[in-house]
Each structure stands twice: as structure tokens, then as C-alpha cells.
PDB file of C-alpha atoms in Angstrom:
ATOM      1  CA  MET D 823     -22.487 169.692  -4.054  1.00  0.00           C
ATOM      2  CA  ASN D 824     -25.343 169.364  -6.600  1.00  0.00           C
ATOM      3  CA  ARG D 825     -25.890 171.506  -9.183  1.00  0.00           C
ATOM      4  CA  THR D 826     -28.847 173.510  -7.891  1.00  0.00           C
ATOM      5  CA  GLY D 827     -26.448 174.508  -4.932  1.00  0.00           C
ATOM      6  CA  ARG D 828     -23.930 175.838  -6.836  1.00  0.00           C
ATOM      7  CA  VAL D 829     -25.921 178.129  -8.637  1.00  0.00           C
ATOM      8  CA  LEU D 830     -27.441 179.315  -5.241  1.00  0.00           C
ATOM      9  CA  LEU D 831     -24.170 180.073  -4.085  1.00  0.00           C
ATOM     10  CA  VAL D 832     -23.024 181.930  -7.062  1.00  0.00           C
ATOM     11  CA  ALA D 833     -25.937 184.149  -7.038  1.00  0.00           C
ATOM     12  CA  ALA D 834     -25.519 184.557  -3.486  1.00  0.00           C
ATOM     13  CA  LEU D 835     -21.520 185.716  -4.293  1.00  0.00           C
ATOM     14  CA  VAL D 836     -23.108 188.397  -7.159  1.00  0.00           C
ATOM     15  CA  ALA D 837     -25.290 189.626  -4.968  1.00  0.00           C
ATOM     16  CA  VAL D 838     -22.825 190.334  -2.152  1.00  0.00           C
ATOM     17  CA  VAL D 839     -20.538 191.517  -4.643  1.00  0.00           C
ATOM     18  CA  ALA D 840     -22.526 194.147  -6.459  1.00  0.00           C
ATOM     19  CA  MET D 841     -24.188 195.595  -2.850  1.00  0.00           C
ATOM     20  CA  ALA D 842     -20.496 195.997  -1.764  1.00  0.00           C
ATOM     21  CA  PHE D 843     -19.241 197.670  -5.004  1.00  0.00           C
ATOM     22  CA  ARG D 844     -22.553 200.120  -4.373  1.00  0.00           C
ATOM     23  CA  VAL D 845     -21.056 201.152  -0.946  1.00  0.00           C
ATOM     24  CA  SER D 846     -17.604 201.742  -2.620  1.00  0.00           C
ATOM     25  CA  TRP D 847     -18.631 203.566  -5.285  1.00  0.00           C
ATOM     26  CA  ASN D 848     -19.499 206.821  -3.868  1.00  0.00           C
ATOM     27  CA  ALA D 849     -16.292 206.856  -1.801  1.00  0.00           C
ATOM     28  CA  LEU D 850     -14.203 206.324  -4.809  1.00  0.00           C
ATOM     29  CA  ARG D 851     -16.130 208.739  -7.082  1.00  0.00           C
ATOM     30  CA  ASP D 852     -15.681 211.266  -4.530  1.00  0.00           C
ATOM     31  CA  ILE D 853     -11.702 210.469  -4.596  1.00  0.00           C
ATOM     32  CA  ALA D 854     -11.634 210.811  -8.225  1.00  0.00           C
ATOM     33  CA  ASN D 855     -13.101 214.182  -8.388  1.00  0.00           C
ATOM     34  CA  ALA D 856     -10.597 215.254  -5.569  1.00  0.00           C
ATOM     35  CA  ILE D 857      -7.464 214.390  -8.109  1.00  0.00           C
ATOM     36  CA  GLY D 858      -9.057 216.494 -11.100  1.00  0.00           C
ATOM     37  CA  ALA D 859     -11.220 213.874 -12.990  1.00  0.00           C
ATOM     38  CA  ASP D 860     -14.175 215.413 -14.900  1.00  0.00           C
ATOM     39  CA  ARG D 861     -17.772 213.799 -14.259  1.00  0.00           C
ATOM     40  CA  THR D 862     -17.741 211.316 -16.291  1.00  0.00           C
ATOM     41  CA  ALA D 863     -14.302 210.038 -15.136  1.00  0.00           C
ATOM     42  CA  ALA D 864     -15.467 209.504 -11.501  1.00  0.00           C
ATOM     43  CA  THR D 865     -18.247 207.858 -12.581  1.00  0.00           C
ATOM     44  CA  LEU D 866     -16.209 205.291 -14.025  1.00  0.00           C
ATOM     45  CA  TYR D 867     -13.504 205.387 -11.682  1.00  0.00           C
ATOM     46  CA  PRO D 868     -15.208 202.508  -9.317  1.00  0.00           C
ATOM     47  CA  PHE D 869     -15.372 200.220 -11.948  1.00  0.00           C
ATOM     48  CA  VAL D 870     -11.854 200.478 -12.633  1.00  0.00           C
ATOM     49  CA  VAL D 871     -10.933 199.299  -9.046  1.00  0.00           C
ATOM     50  CA  ASP D 872     -13.830 197.094  -7.685  1.00  0.00           C
ATOM     51  CA  GLY D 873     -14.091 195.713 -11.401  1.00  0.00           C
ATOM     52  CA  LEU D 874     -10.296 194.545 -11.934  1.00  0.00           C
ATOM     53  CA  MET D 875     -11.025 193.275  -8.466  1.00  0.00           C
ATOM     54  CA  ALA D 876     -13.534 190.935  -9.652  1.00  0.00           C
ATOM     55  CA  LEU D 877     -11.914 190.243 -12.870  1.00  0.00           C
ATOM     56  CA  ALA D 878      -9.006 188.684 -10.364  1.00  0.00           C
ATOM     57  CA  LEU D 879     -11.610 186.915  -8.704  1.00  0.00           C
ATOM     58  CA  VAL D 880     -12.569 185.056 -11.691  1.00  0.00           C
ATOM     59  CA  ALA D 881      -9.050 184.738 -13.048  1.00  0.00           C
ATOM     60  CA  THR D 882      -8.014 183.013  -9.332  1.00  0.00           C
ATOM     61  CA  LEU D 883     -10.930 180.607  -9.915  1.00  0.00           C
ATOM     62  CA  VAL D 884      -9.671 179.233 -13.027  1.00  0.00           C
ATOM     63  CA  LEU D 885      -5.722 179.685 -13.005  1.00  0.00           C
ATOM     64  CA  VAL D 886      -3.661 177.239 -11.328  1.00  0.00           C
ATOM     65  CA  GLY D 887      -0.055 177.184  -9.997  1.00  0.00           C
ATOM     66  CA  ARG D 888       1.586 180.273 -10.250  1.00  0.00           C
ATOM     67  CA  ASP D 889      -0.665 181.894 -12.544  1.00  0.00           C
ATOM     68  CA  ARG D 890      -3.081 181.405  -9.455  1.00  0.00           C
ATOM     69  CA  ALA D 891      -0.453 183.219  -7.119  1.00  0.00           C
ATOM     70  CA  PHE D 892      -0.147 186.501  -9.350  1.00  0.00           C
ATOM     71  CA  ALA D 893      -4.050 186.419  -9.869  1.00  0.00           C
ATOM     72  CA  LEU D 894      -4.584 186.454  -5.848  1.00  0.00           C
ATOM     73  CA  ARG D 895      -1.668 189.082  -5.304  1.00  0.00           C
ATOM     74  CA  VAL D 896      -3.085 191.347  -7.857  1.00  0.00           C
ATOM     75  CA  LEU D 897      -6.246 190.708  -5.879  1.00  0.00           C
ATOM     76  CA  GLY D 898      -5.224 191.409  -2.647  1.00  0.00           C
ATOM     77  CA  THR D 899      -3.090 194.749  -3.864  1.00  0.00           C
ATOM     78  CA  TYR D 900      -6.425 196.213  -5.336  1.00  0.00           C
ATOM     79  CA  THR D 901      -8.704 195.099  -2.103  1.00  0.00           C
ATOM     80  CA  LEU D 902      -6.103 197.406   0.326  1.00  0.00           C
ATOM     81  CA  ALA D 903      -6.145 200.018  -1.906  1.00  0.00           C
ATOM     82  CA  SER D 904      -9.968 200.162  -2.209  1.00  0.00           C
ATOM     83  CA  LEU D 905      -9.844 199.863   1.581  1.00  0.00           C
ATOM     84  CA  VAL D 906      -7.344 202.794   1.946  1.00  0.00           C
ATOM     85  CA  LEU D 907      -9.191 204.950  -0.297  1.00  0.00           C
ATOM     86  CA  ASN D 908     -12.692 203.969   1.309  1.00  0.00           C
ATOM     87  CA  TYR D 909     -10.856 204.699   4.727  1.00  0.00           C
ATOM     88  CA  VAL D 910      -9.552 208.372   2.953  1.00  0.00           C
ATOM     89  CA  HIS D 911     -12.990 209.168   2.495  1.00  0.00           C
ATOM     90  CA  GLY D 912     -14.338 208.267   5.937  1.00  0.00           C
ATOM     91  CA  LEU D 913     -11.653 210.501   7.391  1.00  0.00           C
ATOM     92  CA  VAL D 914     -12.174 213.167   5.479  1.00  0.00           C
ATOM     93  CA  PRO D 915     -15.568 215.138   5.310  1.00  0.00           C
ATOM     94  CA  LYS D 916     -15.250 217.426   2.867  1.00  0.00           C
ATOM     95  CA  LEU D 917     -14.736 214.930  -0.333  1.00  0.00           C
ATOM     96  CA  HIS D 918     -18.815 214.220   0.605  1.00  0.00           C
ATOM     97  CA  GLY D 919     -19.548 217.802  -0.324  1.00  0.00           C
ATOM     98  CA  ALA D 920     -16.901 218.289  -2.968  1.00  0.00           C
ATOM     99  CA  THR D 921     -15.396 221.208  -1.639  1.00  0.00           C
ATOM    100  CA  VAL D 922     -11.989 219.679  -0.735  1.00  0.00           C
ATOM    101  CA  ASP D 923      -9.063 221.405  -2.574  1.00  0.00           C
ATOM    102  CA  TRP D 924      -8.331 219.733  -5.660  1.00  0.00           C
ATOM    103  CA  GLY D 925      -5.668 217.164  -5.287  1.00  0.00           C
ATOM    104  CA  ARG D 926      -5.754 217.528  -1.585  1.00  0.00           C
ATOM    105  CA  LEU D 927      -6.642 214.132   0.200  1.00  0.00           C
ATOM    106  CA  ALA D 928      -4.483 214.660   3.389  1.00  0.00           C
ATOM    107  CA  ASP D 929      -3.304 217.760   5.466  1.00  0.00           C
ATOM    108  CA  TRP D 930       0.044 216.381   5.708  1.00  0.00           C
ATOM    109  CA  ASP D 931       2.051 216.512   2.723  1.00  0.00           C
ATOM    110  CA  PRO D 932       3.703 213.340   2.535  1.00  0.00           C
ATOM    111  CA  ALA D 933       0.658 211.412   3.187  1.00  0.00           C
ATOM    112  CA  ASN D 934      -1.130 213.887   0.698  1.00  0.00           C
ATOM    113  CA  TRP D 935       1.128 212.778  -1.951  1.00  0.00           C
ATOM    114  CA  ALA D 936       1.026 209.002  -1.068  1.00  0.00           C
ATOM    115  CA  LEU D 937      -2.528 208.841  -1.458  1.00  0.00           C
ATOM    116  CA  VAL D 938      -2.474 210.778  -4.471  1.00  0.00           C
ATOM    117  CA  LEU D 939       0.291 208.439  -6.244  1.00  0.00           C
ATOM    118  CA  LEU D 940      -1.817 205.513  -5.389  1.00  0.00           C
ATOM    119  CA  ALA D 941      -5.526 206.819  -6.590  1.00  0.00           C
ATOM    120  CA  THR D 942      -4.175 207.984  -9.922  1.00  0.00           C
ATOM    121  CA  SER D 943      -1.875 204.832 -10.464  1.00  0.00           C
ATOM    122  CA  LEU D 944      -5.008 202.209  -9.940  1.00  0.00           C
ATOM    123  CA  PRO D 945      -6.282 203.090 -13.786  1.00  0.00           C
ATOM    124  CA  VAL D 946      -3.072 202.168 -15.077  1.00  0.00           C
ATOM    125  CA  GLY D 947      -2.586 199.366 -13.246  1.00  0.00           C
ATOM    126  CA  SER D 948      -5.835 198.318 -13.888  1.00  0.00           C
ATOM    127  CA  ILE D 949      -4.912 197.986 -17.771  1.00  0.00           C
ATOM    128  CA  TYR D 950      -1.919 196.260 -16.711  1.00  0.00           C
ATOM    129  CA  PHE D 951      -2.766 193.875 -14.440  1.00  0.00           C
ATOM    130  CA  GLY D 952      -6.176 192.993 -16.335  1.00  0.00           C
ATOM    131  CA  SER D 953      -4.879 192.643 -19.541  1.00  0.00           C
ATOM    132  CA  ASP D 954      -1.972 190.120 -18.098  1.00  0.00           C
ATOM    133  CA  LEU D 955      -4.687 188.245 -16.110  1.00  0.00           C
ATOM    134  CA  VAL D 956      -6.867 188.206 -19.457  1.00  0.00           C
ATOM    135  CA  ALA D 957      -4.089 186.543 -21.503  1.00  0.00           C
ATOM    136  CA  LYS D 958      -3.430 184.126 -19.071  1.00  0.00           C
ATOM    137  CA  VAL D 959      -6.663 183.106 -18.855  1.00  0.00           C
ATOM    138  CA  LEU D 960      -7.249 182.562 -22.703  1.00  0.00           C
ATOM    139  CA  HIS D 961      -3.785 180.472 -22.803  1.00  0.00           C
ATOM    140  CA  HIS D 962      -5.012 178.395 -19.834  1.00  0.00           C
ATOM    141  CA  ARG D 963      -5.269 174.639 -20.676  1.00  0.00           C
ATOM    142  CA  PRO D 964      -7.228 172.259 -17.837  1.00  0.00           C
ATOM    143  CA  ALA D 965      -5.167 169.454 -17.180  1.00  0.00           C
ATOM    144  CA  PRO D 966      -7.615 166.452 -18.796  1.00  0.00           C
ATOM    145  CA  VAL D 967      -9.550 164.718 -15.486  1.00  0.00           C
ATOM    146  CA  PRO D 968      -8.892 160.796 -15.296  1.00  0.00           C
ATOM    147  CA  ILE D 969     -12.071 158.473 -15.974  1.00  0.00           C
ATOM    148  CA  PRO D 970     -12.501 155.859 -13.367  1.00  0.00           C
ATOM    149  CA  VAL D 971     -13.226 152.348 -15.306  1.00  0.00           C
ATOM    150  CA  THR D 972     -15.937 151.221 -13.845  1.00  0.00           C
ATOM    151  CA  ASN D 973     -16.743 148.733 -16.757  1.00  0.00           C
ATOM    152  CA  ALA D 974     -14.660 147.690 -19.185  1.00  0.00           C
ATOM    153  CA  GLU D 975     -17.039 145.857 -21.765  1.00  0.00           C
ATOM    154  CA  LYS D 976     -19.029 149.532 -21.686  1.00  0.00           C
ATOM    155  CA  LEU D 977     -15.480 151.482 -22.971  1.00  0.00           C
ATOM    156  CA  PRO D 978     -15.456 152.040 -26.850  1.00  0.00           C
ATOM    157  CA  GLU D 979     -12.972 149.705 -28.083  1.00  0.00           C
ATOM    158  CA  THR D 980     -10.082 152.018 -29.749  1.00  0.00           C
ATOM    159  CA  ILE D 981      -6.654 149.627 -29.185  1.00  0.00           C
ATOM    160  CA  SER D 982      -7.315 148.316 -32.497  1.00  0.00           C
ATOM    161  CA  ASN D 983      -6.959 151.384 -34.392  1.00  0.00           C
ATOM    162  CA  ARG D 984      -3.601 152.430 -32.406  1.00  0.00           C
ATOM    163  CA  SER D 985      -0.181 151.872 -33.796  1.00  0.00           C
ATOM    164  CA  THR D 986       2.055 149.251 -32.710  1.00  0.00           C
ATOM    165  CA  ALA D 987       4.045 151.873 -31.148  1.00  0.00           C
ATOM    166  CA  ASP D 988       1.126 153.098 -29.061  1.00  0.00           C
ATOM    167  CA  LEU D 989       0.228 149.840 -27.014  1.00  0.00           C
ATOM    168  CA  LYS D 990       1.773 148.634 -24.012  1.00  0.00           C
ATOM    169  CA  GLU D 991       2.734 145.434 -25.312  1.00  0.00           C
ATOM    170  CA  SER D 992       3.897 145.060 -28.946  1.00  0.00           C
ATOM    171  CA  THR D 993       3.838 141.572 -29.155  1.00  0.00           C
ATOM    172  CA  PRO D 994       1.769 139.354 -26.997  1.00  0.00           C
ATOM    173  CA  ALA D 995       3.302 137.147 -23.902  1.00  0.00           C
ATOM    174  CA  PRO D 996       4.340 133.640 -25.084  1.00  0.00           C
ATOM    175  CA  VAL D 997       1.741 131.272 -23.864  1.00  0.00           C
ATOM    176  CA  ALA D 998       3.288 127.517 -22.483  1.00  0.00           C
ATOM    177  CA  MET D 999       2.520 124.682 -24.497  1.00  0.00           C
ATOM    178  CA  THR D1000       2.272 121.472 -22.636  1.00  0.00           C
ATOM    179  CA  ALA D1001       3.696 118.700 -24.946  1.00  0.00           C
ATOM    180  CA  VAL D1002       1.195 115.556 -25.517  1.00  0.00           C
ATOM    181  CA  ARG D1003       2.328 112.148 -26.342  1.00  0.00           C
ATOM    182  CA  MET D1004       0.981 110.608 -29.302  1.00  0.00           C
ATOM    183  CA  PRO D1005       0.410 106.797 -29.382  1.00  0.00           C
ATOM    184  CA  ASP D1006       2.780 104.779 -31.217  1.00  0.00           C
ATOM    185  CA  PRO D1007       2.217 104.152 -35.268  1.00  0.00           C
ATOM    186  CA  VAL D1008       0.708 101.031 -35.965  1.00  0.00           C
ATOM    187  CA  THR D1009       1.069  99.473 -39.337  1.00  0.00           C
ATOM    188  CA  VAL D1010      -1.694  98.389 -41.188  1.00  0.00           C
ATOM    189  CA  ASP D1011      -2.012  95.685 -43.947  1.00  0.00           C
ATOM    190  CA  PHE D1012      -3.765  97.127 -47.032  1.00  0.00           C
ATOM    191  CA  LEU D1013      -3.755  94.185 -49.168  1.00  0.00           C
ATOM    192  CA  LYS D1014      -6.663  91.892 -49.261  1.00  0.00           C
ATOM    193  CA  SER D1015      -7.169  89.429 -46.198  1.00  0.00           C
ATOM    194  CA  THR D1016      -8.167  85.837 -46.925  1.00  0.00           C
ATOM    195  CA  LEU D1017      -9.584  83.469 -44.339  1.00  0.00           C
ATOM    196  CA  PRO D1018      -8.127  80.140 -43.549  1.00  0.00           C
ATOM    197  CA  LEU D1019      -9.689  77.392 -44.820  1.00  0.00           C
ATOM    198  CA  LYS D1020      -8.667  75.464 -42.158  1.00  0.00           C
ATOM    199  CA  PRO D1021      -7.481  75.701 -38.291  1.00  0.00           C
ATOM    200  CA  VAL D1022      -4.169  76.645 -38.045  1.00  0.00           C
ATOM    201  CA  PRO D1023      -2.066  76.037 -34.917  1.00  0.00           C
ATOM    202  CA  THR D1024      -1.154  78.883 -33.226  1.00  0.00           C
ATOM    203  CA  ALA D1025       2.065  79.889 -32.919  1.00  0.00           C
ATOM    204  CA  LEU D1026       4.151  80.172 -29.474  1.00  0.00           C
ATOM    205  CA  ALA D1027       3.937  83.044 -27.589  1.00  0.00           C
ATOM    206  CA  PRO D1028       6.488  85.748 -28.294  1.00  0.00           C
ATOM    207  CA  THR D1029       8.853  85.725 -25.666  1.00  0.00           C
ATOM    208  CA  PRO D1030       8.974  89.278 -24.541  1.00  0.00           C
ATOM    209  CA  ALA D1031      12.089  91.104 -24.777  1.00  0.00           C
ATOM    210  CA  PRO D1032      14.128  91.996 -21.647  1.00  0.00           C
ATOM    211  CA  ALA D1033      14.002  95.255 -20.486  1.00  0.00           C
ATOM    212  CA  ILE D1034      16.304  97.649 -21.232  1.00  0.00           C
ATOM    213  CA  GLU D1035      18.279  98.676 -17.781  1.00  0.00           C
ATOM    214  CA  ARG D1036      19.179 102.355 -17.786  1.00  0.00           C
ATOM    215  CA  ARG D1037      22.228 103.343 -15.572  1.00  0.00           C
ATOM    216  CA  ALA D1038      23.375 106.927 -15.190  1.00  0.00           C
ATOM    217  CA  VAL D1039      26.558 107.088 -17.333  1.00  0.00           C
ATOM    218  CA  ALA D1040      29.078 110.218 -15.981  1.00  0.00           C
ATOM    219  CA  ALA D1041      29.807 112.393 -18.929  1.00  0.00           C
ATOM    220  CA  GLU D1042      32.797 112.434 -20.525  1.00  0.00           C
ATOM    221  CA  SER D1043      34.952 115.780 -20.579  1.00  0.00           C
ATOM    222  CA  PRO D1044      36.256 116.678 -24.031  1.00  0.00           C
ATOM    223  CA  ARG D1045      39.308 117.563 -22.446  1.00  0.00           C
ATOM    224  CA  PRO D1046      41.204 117.158 -18.819  1.00  0.00           C
ATOM    225  CA  ARG D1047      40.438 119.477 -16.164  1.00  0.00           C
ATOM    226  CA  ARG D1048      43.125 121.456 -14.987  1.00  0.00           C
ATOM    227  CA  ALA D1049      43.849 121.792 -11.532  1.00  0.00           C
ATOM    228  CA  THR D1050      43.015 124.921 -10.154  1.00  0.00           C
ATOM    229  CA  GLY D1051      45.240 124.443  -6.515  1.00  0.00           C
ATOM    230  CA  ARG D1052      47.862 123.027  -5.165  1.00  0.00           C
ATOM    231  CA  VAL D1053      48.536 119.333  -5.329  1.00  0.00           C
ATOM    232  CA  PRO D1054      48.618 117.624  -1.846  1.00  0.00           C
ATOM    233  CA  GLN D1055      51.934 115.578  -0.516  1.00  0.00           C
ATOM    234  CA  ALA D1056      49.979 112.625  -0.230  1.00  0.00           C
ATOM    235  CA  ALA D1057      48.662 113.085  -4.119  1.00  0.00           C
ATOM    236  CA  ARG D1058      52.336 112.876  -5.439  1.00  0.00           C
ATOM    237  CA  SER D1059      54.261 110.324  -6.915  1.00  0.00           C
ATOM    238  CA  PRO D1060      56.949 109.479  -4.722  1.00  0.00           C
ATOM    239  CA  ARG D1061      60.314 110.216  -6.204  1.00  0.00           C
ATOM    240  CA  PRO D1062      63.602 108.612  -4.639  1.00  0.00           C
ATOM    241  CA  LYS D1063      65.826 111.524  -3.336  1.00  0.00           C
ATOM    242  CA  ARG D1064      69.627 111.137  -4.390  1.00  0.00           C
ATOM    243  CA  THR D1065      72.540 111.832  -1.764  1.00  0.00           C
ATOM    244  CA  PRO D1066      75.436 114.401  -3.015  1.00  0.00           C
ATOM    245  CA  ASP D1067      77.499 111.445  -3.814  1.00  0.00           C
ATOM    246  CA  GLN D1068      75.434 109.629  -6.051  1.00  0.00           C
ATOM    247  CA  LEU D1069      74.742 112.872  -7.771  1.00  0.00           C
ATOM    248  CA  LEU D1070      78.168 113.592  -8.344  1.00  0.00           C
ATOM    249  CA  THR D1071      79.072 110.224  -9.777  1.00  0.00           C
ATOM    250  CA  GLU D1072      76.149 110.437 -12.238  1.00  0.00           C
ATOM    251  CA  ALA D1073      77.191 114.241 -13.292  1.00  0.00           C
ATOM    252  CA  ARG D1074      80.960 112.236 -13.828  1.00  0.00           C
ATOM    253  CA  THR D1075      79.320 109.710 -15.840  1.00  0.00           C
ATOM    254  CA  VAL D1076      77.316 112.313 -18.270  1.00  0.00           C
ATOM    255  CA  THR D1077      80.079 115.090 -18.274  1.00  0.00           C
ATOM    256  CA  ALA D1078      82.969 112.733 -19.141  1.00  0.00           C
ATOM    257  CA  ASP D1079      83.039 113.652 -22.814  1.00  0.00           C
ATOM    258  CA  TRP D1080      81.795 117.144 -22.607  1.00  0.00           C
ATOM    259  CA  PRO D1081      84.414 119.780 -23.333  1.00  0.00           C
ATOM    260  CA  ASP D1082      85.000 122.776 -20.800  1.00  0.00           C
ATOM    261  CA  ALA D1083      82.912 125.257 -22.625  1.00  0.00           C
ATOM    262  CA  LYS D1084      79.792 123.134 -22.121  1.00  0.00           C
ATOM    263  CA  LEU D1085      80.265 122.348 -18.439  1.00  0.00           C
ATOM    264  CA  THR D1086      78.178 124.372 -17.746  1.00  0.00           C
ATOM    265  CA  ALA D1087      75.263 124.754 -14.466  1.00  0.00           C
ATOM    266  CA  GLU D1088      72.187 124.514 -17.017  1.00  0.00           C
ATOM    267  CA  GLY D1089      73.465 121.878 -18.997  1.00  0.00           C
ATOM    268  CA  ILE D1090      74.345 120.020 -15.915  1.00  0.00           C
ATOM    269  CA  ARG D1091      70.692 120.814 -14.246  1.00  0.00           C
ATOM    270  CA  LEU D1092      69.116 119.111 -17.825  1.00  0.00           C
ATOM    271  CA  ALA D1093      71.165 116.245 -17.709  1.00  0.00           C
ATOM    272  CA  VAL D1094      71.280 115.175 -14.153  1.00  0.00           C
ATOM    273  CA  HIS D1095      67.394 116.409 -13.642  1.00  0.00           C
ATOM    274  CA  THR D1096      68.241 118.294 -10.288  1.00  0.00           C
ATOM    275  CA  SER D1097      68.100 121.597  -8.898  1.00  0.00           C
ATOM    276  CA  PRO D1098      70.050 124.870 -10.068  1.00  0.00           C
ATOM    277  CA  ALA D1099      71.678 125.040  -6.348  1.00  0.00           C
ATOM    278  CA  ASN D1100      72.889 121.459  -6.697  1.00  0.00           C
ATOM    279  CA  ALA D1101      74.118 122.067 -11.015  1.00  0.00           C
ATOM    280  CA  ARG D1102      76.230 125.108  -9.413  1.00  0.00           C
ATOM    281  CA  THR D1103      77.598 122.975  -6.835  1.00  0.00           C
ATOM    282  CA  LEU D1104      78.371 120.219  -9.460  1.00  0.00           C
ATOM    283  CA  ARG D1105      79.688 122.609 -11.592  1.00  0.00           C
ATOM    284  CA  GLU D1106      82.163 123.692  -9.326  1.00  0.00           C
ATOM    285  CA  THR D1107      83.707 120.047  -8.434  1.00  0.00           C
ATOM    286  CA  LEU D1108      83.849 118.945 -11.799  1.00  0.00           C
ATOM    287  CA  ARG D1109      85.691 121.564 -12.965  1.00  0.00           C
ATOM    288  CA  SER D1110      87.886 121.417  -9.911  1.00  0.00           C
ATOM    289  CA  GLU D1111      88.751 117.976 -10.767  1.00  0.00           C
ATOM    290  CA  ARG D1112      89.454 118.797 -14.470  1.00  0.00           C
ATOM    291  CA  THR D1113      91.971 121.649 -13.508  1.00  0.00           C
ATOM    292  CA  GLY D1114      93.803 119.335 -10.647  1.00  0.00           C
ATOM    293  CA  LYS D1115      94.022 116.757 -13.403  1.00  0.00           C
ATOM    294  CA  ALA D1116      95.635 119.257 -15.871  1.00  0.00           C
ATOM    295  CA  VAL D1117      98.285 120.792 -13.075  1.00  0.00           C
ATOM    296  CA  ALA D1118      99.235 117.015 -12.441  1.00  0.00           C
TER     297      ALA D1118
END
């Protein structure tokens, strides 16, 4: 909507509110007279009720979030209260001529008490809620509206004045450089050149050097790689298996000069290079043989 349309809309709203206030002014003035207000107070009473409604409407247009919801509740509450008082004014014809008893708005006592409480509490509520709404409007800070970037060249250059911490990128991105091969250096003779007086026979054309053949060579590891798994049976070196008689003969030869205290299964295993089970069997056999010789 353009500016002219907005101005006309606001002017129409102000006109409607002003006419509605004039219609409601008589009813609220008569209500104020009925609850004991003097002439001046009764004249100002409509401004207290309907004026706060106008203030709450403006606050609703300005505030946002929870403050806006609070302004809407105040606007709804005072609108309902003004409607009730106008309704009572229409039901009680005596209020029009100010012939009703002072403090009497209804024949039924509970209804009369509720109406008097409502009419007398509206000025106090206007002071409280009006002050709160004005404070909220004065302390309200509208959120900045993002400006769409249509042409980057027309925006002022402000990035250079900002500190390094405020910039999006503190360092520029690395630029990939392409290596350029330079030509091989050429030896230049700076000495004075002399022209030959006689033609010199040209030397034989130099034989081109044989091209170096490039072959892939496996890189040598600084240390041997350890086996990470079990060596398969086919990769193991064959080891001859000895029979029990051969083990016994070899154990007799090795332990012939051993004392009885040294004749242990561990010593036999290390000397004969056999398993612990075989070493224990050989130990018992050799001990029994020595015991039999000692008895004989």
C-alpha cells in the first residue's frame, strides 16, 4: 500500500474512533454521576475508559511478542467493560435523567455491587495499565530490517575499516600456484672472440649420450616387517622329528657327566631342544636308570 492509502486508512480509523467515543460519552458520563462523581469528574470519566482503549490500540501496533499480547488483553478488557456500562445505561432509563439513587445501577443487589465495583475500578486500572503500556512502548527497540543487496558496487566500502576479528575471513584463502619450468641455463663466453683466418675442419659430430633407462625400484624398508599372523605350514622350514629312543640316547650322552641335582626337566629341554613333556619323561627315565645302577 502506498503512502496516500495509508494516510487515508489512518484518517478513517481516527474518524470512526472519534464518533464511537462521542456515542459512548453520554453513557459513561451518566454512569459516573450515578456512582458519586462530581460534574467535572463525570465529564472526564469517558476519557479514562475509552482513552485507555485508544492507548492500548497504539501499543498493540508498536509492540511485539509478549508485550503485544499484554496490550491486546488490556484493550479487550476495557472494551468489554465499556460495553457492559453502555449496556447498563441502555437498560436503566433513570440514568438518562439523573433521577436514579446515588450508587444504584441495578435492582438486584449482587449485580449492583458488581457494576459499582467495575465502574469505580476502571480509573485506577487506567493509571496502572496506561503507565505500563507507555513504559513498554518507550523501552521498545524495533528489530533492524535487513536491506536486500541489489548492487554490491553501490554499497559503501566499510570492510577496510573493520578490525581483523570482525571480518568473516581473517586470512585470504591460499591460491594454488602452477609450477613453471624454466629453461636450462646456457653458458655464455664473455671473452673476446677472434675470427679464424683459415677455415678449420669441422670436428666429428658428437655422439649422443645414451638415454638413461628409468626402472621402478622397490623401496627398501629400514627394518624387516614383523609377521602379523600365523605362518602357514607350507612356509615353515622342515624339521626332522626324533623318535623317543633317539631322544633318550641324545639325553644320555648330554647328561652323562651331570650331577643328580642338575638333572632337571628344564635343563634337559634346553640341552636336547625338545618339548617340556618329553623333557619330563627323559628326566624320570634317566633318574630311574641312575637309581638302578646305584642299587646294583
